Coordinates of C-alpha atoms in Angstrom, one line a residue:
M19 CA 153.7 86.2 14.9
R20 CA 155.7 86.4 18.1
A21 CA 158.0 83.4 18.7
V22 CA 160.7 82.5 21.3
V23 CA 163.6 81.2 19.4
Y24 CA 167.2 80.0 19.9
S25 CA 170.0 79.2 17.4
E26 CA 172.5 77.7 19.8
T27 CA 172.2 75.6 22.9
G28 CA 173.2 77.0 26.3
P29 CA 171.7 78.8 29.3
S30 CA 168.3 80.3 29.2
S31 CA 169.8 83.5 27.9
V32 CA 170.0 82.0 24.4
L33 CA 166.3 82.4 24.2
H34 CA 164.9 85.6 22.7
L35 CA 161.6 86.9 21.4
A36 CA 161.4 87.5 17.7
E37 CA 158.9 88.1 14.9
R38 CA 158.5 85.2 12.5
P39 CA 156.1 84.4 9.6
V40 CA 153.0 82.4 10.4
P41 CA 153.7 78.9 9.2
E42 CA 151.5 76.9 6.8
P43 CA 150.6 73.3 7.4
D44 CA 151.6 70.6 4.9
A45 CA 149.9 67.3 4.2
G46 CA 149.1 65.5 7.4
E47 CA 149.7 68.6 9.6
V48 CA 147.6 71.1 11.4
R49 CA 148.4 74.7 12.6
L50 CA 147.7 75.4 16.2
R51 CA 147.1 78.8 17.6
V52 CA 148.8 78.3 21.0
V53 CA 147.0 79.7 24.0
V54 CA 149.1 78.1 26.8
S55 CA 152.5 76.5 26.6
G56 CA 153.7 74.0 29.3
V57 CA 157.3 73.8 30.5
N58 CA 159.0 70.5 31.5
P59 CA 162.5 69.5 32.6
T60 CA 163.0 68.0 29.1
D61 CA 162.6 71.5 27.6
W62 CA 165.4 73.2 29.5
K63 CA 167.6 70.2 29.2
S64 CA 167.2 70.2 25.4
R65 CA 167.7 73.9 25.2
S66 CA 170.9 73.6 27.3
G67 CA 172.3 70.9 25.0
G68 CA 172.2 68.4 27.8
T69 CA 170.3 65.8 25.7
A70 CA 171.6 66.5 22.1
S71 CA 172.9 69.3 19.9
L72 CA 170.5 71.7 18.2
A73 CA 169.4 69.9 15.0
F74 CA 168.0 73.1 13.3
P75 CA 169.4 76.5 12.4
E76 CA 166.7 77.9 14.7
A77 CA 164.2 76.3 17.0
T78 CA 161.4 77.2 19.4
P79 CA 161.3 75.4 22.7
N80 CA 158.6 73.5 24.7
Q81 CA 157.0 70.1 23.9
D82 CA 153.6 70.7 25.5
G83 CA 150.8 73.2 25.0
A84 CA 147.1 73.8 24.3
G85 CA 145.2 75.9 21.9
V86 CA 142.9 76.0 18.9
V87 CA 143.3 74.5 15.5
D88 CA 143.2 77.3 12.9
A89 CA 144.3 75.6 9.7
V90 CA 144.3 72.0 8.5
G91 CA 146.6 70.5 5.8
P92 CA 145.6 68.0 3.1
G93 CA 144.9 64.5 4.3
V94 CA 144.0 65.3 7.9
D95 CA 140.9 63.5 9.3
G96 CA 139.4 63.9 12.7
L97 CA 140.5 67.5 13.3
A98 CA 138.9 70.7 12.1
V99 CA 139.4 74.4 12.3
G100 CA 138.1 75.6 15.7
D101 CA 138.9 72.4 17.6
R102 CA 140.3 73.0 21.1
V103 CA 143.3 70.7 21.5
W104 CA 146.3 69.7 23.5
T105 CA 149.6 68.7 22.1
C106 CA 152.6 66.5 23.1
M107 CA 156.1 66.3 21.6
A108 CA 155.7 69.4 19.6
A109 CA 159.4 69.9 19.4
Q110 CA 160.5 66.3 19.0
D111 CA 162.7 66.1 15.9
R112 CA 161.1 69.4 14.8
P113 CA 161.8 73.1 15.4
T114 CA 158.1 73.7 16.2
G115 CA 157.8 74.0 20.0
T116 CA 154.9 75.7 21.7
A117 CA 156.6 78.9 22.9
Q118 CA 155.1 80.8 19.9
E119 CA 151.8 82.1 18.8
F120 CA 151.3 79.6 16.0
T121 CA 152.9 76.2 15.5
V122 CA 152.6 73.5 12.8
L123 CA 152.4 69.9 14.0
P124 CA 151.7 66.4 12.6
A125 CA 148.1 65.7 13.3
D126 CA 148.9 62.6 15.4
R127 CA 150.6 64.9 18.0
V128 CA 147.4 66.8 18.6
T129 CA 144.4 65.6 20.6
R130 CA 141.0 67.2 21.1
L131 CA 140.4 68.6 24.6
P132 CA 137.1 67.5 26.2
E133 CA 134.4 70.0 26.5
G134 CA 134.8 72.1 29.6
A135 CA 138.5 71.3 30.0
S136 CA 140.7 74.4 30.4
F137 CA 143.7 75.2 28.3
D138 CA 145.7 75.1 31.5
V139 CA 144.7 71.5 31.9
G140 CA 145.6 70.8 28.3
A141 CA 149.0 72.4 28.5
S142 CA 149.7 70.4 31.7
L143 CA 149.1 67.0 30.1
G144 CA 151.7 66.1 27.5
V145 CA 155.0 64.9 29.0
P146 CA 153.8 64.3 32.6
A147 CA 150.6 62.5 31.8
V148 CA 151.8 60.4 28.9
T149 CA 154.8 59.4 31.0
A150 CA 152.6 58.5 34.0
H151 CA 150.3 56.5 31.7
R152 CA 153.2 54.5 30.4
A153 CA 154.5 53.8 33.9
L154 CA 151.1 52.5 35.0
T155 CA 150.7 50.2 32.0
V156 CA 154.0 48.2 31.7
A157 CA 153.4 45.6 34.4
E158 CA 153.6 41.9 33.5
D159 CA 150.1 41.2 34.8
G160 CA 148.6 44.3 33.1
P161 CA 146.7 46.4 32.5
S162 CA 147.9 47.8 29.2
R163 CA 145.3 50.5 29.1
L164 CA 143.8 52.8 31.8
A165 CA 140.1 53.2 32.5
P166 CA 137.8 53.2 35.5
G167 CA 138.4 49.8 37.2
A168 CA 141.5 48.9 35.3
L169 CA 143.7 49.1 38.5
T170 CA 141.0 47.9 41.0
G171 CA 142.6 45.7 43.6
R172 CA 146.1 47.0 42.8
T173 CA 148.4 49.1 45.0
V174 CA 150.5 51.7 43.3
L175 CA 153.5 53.4 44.9
V176 CA 154.3 56.8 43.4
A177 CA 157.7 58.2 44.4
G178 CA 157.6 62.0 44.6
G179 CA 153.9 62.4 44.4
A180 CA 154.2 66.2 44.5
G181 CA 156.1 66.4 41.1
A182 CA 154.3 66.9 37.8
V183 CA 154.7 63.2 36.7
G184 CA 154.0 62.1 40.2
N185 CA 150.8 64.2 40.4
A186 CA 149.7 62.8 37.0
A187 CA 150.4 59.2 38.2
V188 CA 148.4 59.7 41.4
Q189 CA 145.4 61.2 39.5
L190 CA 145.4 58.6 36.8
A191 CA 145.9 55.7 39.2
R192 CA 143.1 56.9 41.4
W193 CA 140.8 57.3 38.4
A194 CA 141.7 53.7 37.4
G195 CA 140.7 52.4 40.8
A196 CA 144.1 51.7 42.4
T197 CA 145.0 52.2 46.1
V198 CA 147.6 55.0 45.8
V199 CA 150.6 55.4 48.1
T200 CA 153.1 58.1 47.6
T201 CA 156.4 59.2 49.1
V202 CA 157.2 62.9 49.7
S203 CA 160.0 64.9 51.4
S204 CA 157.9 67.3 53.4
P205 CA 154.5 67.9 55.0
E206 CA 153.8 70.6 52.4
K207 CA 154.4 68.2 49.6
G208 CA 152.3 65.6 51.4
E209 CA 149.4 68.0 51.3
L210 CA 149.8 68.4 47.5
A211 CA 149.9 64.6 47.1
R212 CA 146.7 64.2 49.1
A213 CA 145.0 66.9 47.0
A214 CA 145.9 64.9 43.9
G215 CA 144.1 61.9 45.4
A216 CA 146.7 59.8 47.2
H217 CA 145.2 57.5 49.8
H218 CA 148.4 57.2 51.8
V219 CA 151.3 59.6 52.1
V220 CA 154.7 58.6 53.5
N221 CA 157.4 61.2 54.4
Y222 CA 160.5 59.3 53.5
R223 CA 162.6 61.6 55.7
E224 CA 160.7 60.5 58.8
G225 CA 160.6 57.1 60.5
D226 CA 160.8 53.8 58.5
P227 CA 159.3 54.4 55.1
V228 CA 159.5 50.6 54.2
A229 CA 157.5 49.7 57.3
A230 CA 155.0 52.5 56.6
I231 CA 154.4 51.3 53.0
R232 CA 154.2 47.6 54.1
E233 CA 151.6 48.6 56.7
V234 CA 149.4 49.8 53.8
A235 CA 150.4 47.0 51.5
P236 CA 151.4 44.0 53.6
D237 CA 151.6 41.7 50.5
G238 CA 153.6 44.4 48.6
V239 CA 152.8 47.0 46.0
D240 CA 152.0 46.0 42.4
L241 CA 153.4 49.0 40.6
V242 CA 156.1 51.6 41.4
V243 CA 156.3 54.9 39.5
E244 CA 159.9 55.8 40.2
V245 CA 161.6 59.2 39.9
A246 CA 164.8 58.5 41.9
P247 CA 166.0 54.9 41.2
A248 CA 169.5 55.5 42.5
Q249 CA 168.2 56.5 45.9
N250 CA 165.1 54.2 46.1
A251 CA 166.3 50.9 44.6
D252 CA 166.7 49.2 48.0
L253 CA 163.3 50.6 49.2
D254 CA 161.6 49.4 46.1
A255 CA 163.0 45.9 46.4
Q256 CA 161.7 45.7 49.9
V257 CA 158.1 46.8 49.2
V258 CA 157.1 45.1 45.9
R259 CA 155.1 42.0 45.6
P260 CA 156.0 39.1 43.2
R261 CA 156.0 40.2 39.5
A262 CA 155.7 43.9 40.4
S263 CA 156.8 46.5 37.9
I264 CA 159.2 49.3 38.8
A265 CA 158.8 52.0 36.1
V266 CA 161.7 54.4 36.0
Y267 CA 161.1 57.7 34.2
A268 CA 163.9 60.0 35.7
N269 CA 167.3 60.0 37.2
N270 CA 166.8 62.3 40.2
G271 CA 169.6 61.6 42.7
G272 CA 172.1 60.0 40.4
D273 CA 172.7 58.4 37.0
E274 CA 173.8 55.0 38.2
V275 CA 171.7 52.4 39.9
R276 CA 172.9 49.5 42.0
L277 CA 170.6 46.5 42.2
D278 CA 170.9 43.6 44.6
V279 CA 170.2 40.5 42.5
R280 CA 168.7 38.2 45.1
P281 CA 165.8 40.4 46.4
N282 CA 164.8 41.4 42.9
M283 CA 165.1 37.8 41.6
V284 CA 162.9 36.4 44.5
T285 CA 160.1 38.7 43.5
N286 CA 160.5 38.4 39.7
A287 CA 160.6 42.2 39.8
R288 CA 160.5 44.0 36.5
W289 CA 162.6 47.2 36.2
Q290 CA 161.1 49.1 33.2
F291 CA 162.9 52.2 32.0
I292 CA 160.7 54.8 30.3
L293 CA 161.3 57.6 27.8
M294 CA 158.3 59.1 26.1
Y295 CA 160.2 59.8 22.8
T296 CA 161.0 56.1 22.2
M297 CA 158.0 54.3 23.6
G298 CA 156.4 53.9 20.2
A299 CA 153.3 55.1 18.3
D300 CA 150.9 52.6 19.7
A301 CA 151.7 53.5 23.3
L302 CA 151.6 57.2 22.6
A303 CA 148.2 56.9 21.0
A304 CA 146.8 54.8 23.8
A305 CA 148.1 57.3 26.4
A306 CA 146.5 60.2 24.5
E307 CA 143.1 58.4 24.4
D308 CA 143.2 57.3 28.0
V309 CA 144.5 60.6 29.4
T310 CA 141.8 62.5 27.5
A311 CA 139.2 60.1 28.9
A312 CA 140.4 60.9 32.4
V313 CA 140.1 64.6 31.7
R314 CA 136.6 64.0 30.2
D315 CA 135.6 62.2 33.4
G316 CA 136.8 65.1 35.5
A317 CA 139.5 63.0 37.1
F318 CA 142.5 65.1 36.0
G319 CA 142.8 68.7 37.1
V320 CA 145.4 71.3 37.8
G321 CA 145.8 74.1 40.4
D322 CA 146.2 73.9 44.2
E323 CA 142.9 72.0 44.6
H324 CA 144.4 69.2 42.6
G325 CA 147.8 69.2 44.1
L326 CA 149.5 70.9 41.1
P327 CA 150.1 74.6 41.8
L328 CA 150.5 76.8 38.7
T329 CA 153.2 79.3 38.1
R330 CA 152.6 81.6 35.1
F331 CA 154.9 83.6 32.9
A332 CA 154.4 85.8 29.8
L333 CA 155.8 84.6 26.5
A334 CA 158.5 87.3 26.7
D335 CA 159.6 85.7 30.0
T336 CA 160.1 82.2 28.6
A337 CA 163.7 82.2 29.8
K338 CA 162.5 82.9 33.4
A339 CA 160.0 80.0 33.0
H340 CA 162.8 77.6 32.0
D341 CA 164.9 78.8 35.0
A342 CA 162.0 78.2 37.3
V343 CA 161.6 74.6 36.2
E344 CA 165.4 74.1 36.3
S345 CA 165.4 75.4 39.9
G346 CA 162.8 72.8 40.9
A347 CA 159.6 74.9 41.0
V348 CA 156.8 72.8 42.7
G349 CA 153.8 72.2 40.5
K350 CA 153.4 73.2 36.9
V351 CA 155.0 76.1 35.0
L352 CA 152.9 77.6 32.3
I353 CA 153.4 80.3 29.7
D354 CA 150.5 82.5 28.6
V355 CA 150.9 82.8 24.8
G356 CA 147.7 84.0 23.3

């Protein structure tokens, strides 16, 4: 099979296309024929050595993907050869990323795709959608799961609604019944956020964003999905209602956050930091179920019409795909594998 591999961390040039044997699944594992691989910031950061050293003599990058189960190991229930599936955390503590024609994964990292859902949608779930689900379900006053009506009566503020996680948060929050407000940096990104389903879009580079958000939510927002805490901490403190949750999933704009005690104390604000890899098996399973339900309901899509433009690369151009994500490509970067 064709596989993109690397044996040392570094720039995208460490990636190269190679021929490798097709792997066989062990107990509790399935083999996936990968059709589309999704690229996320975590993929290039891991490859570069920015998060940890390479734990294997050789590894294949990319956590997310979609394809077809073509072999099942002993002890696997609920999955069968021929199932169309999406996967998340394929390369977590394993050398088995999705930038290859076949990959072997634990069965609990594979979820069936609903009928009619494309492989592009499947490969775009994973890191963004699971992270967004976690951000929307950590509030003190709930909910702990997402479904139609779960966020009815709540106002959700999504920082950076044109990003992959932001887009997923907008779509999932809208599906769950929330009023969705998002901040963006340009009119073009505002159009993407509206296409994703945001009810209100605030360009934070124009006017008074706090006043604009308060106009929509005079009593304050219930949930904040935060991508840039270093830049937005003061804004968040000014727009949340009592017992609001501010869920931080990235460090855009700086690694250190300064919090004023009094404003956050007055509102009993909860600052919740999120990393998919340590959120626990129960939260991961809940996210997989709820995200799949949103896809089944037709509430989660990709492409321009859903505010998530797709940029595609061939498997041999995986390095270019990583470079595109590192350079801040808007939308979702996908690799056509098979």
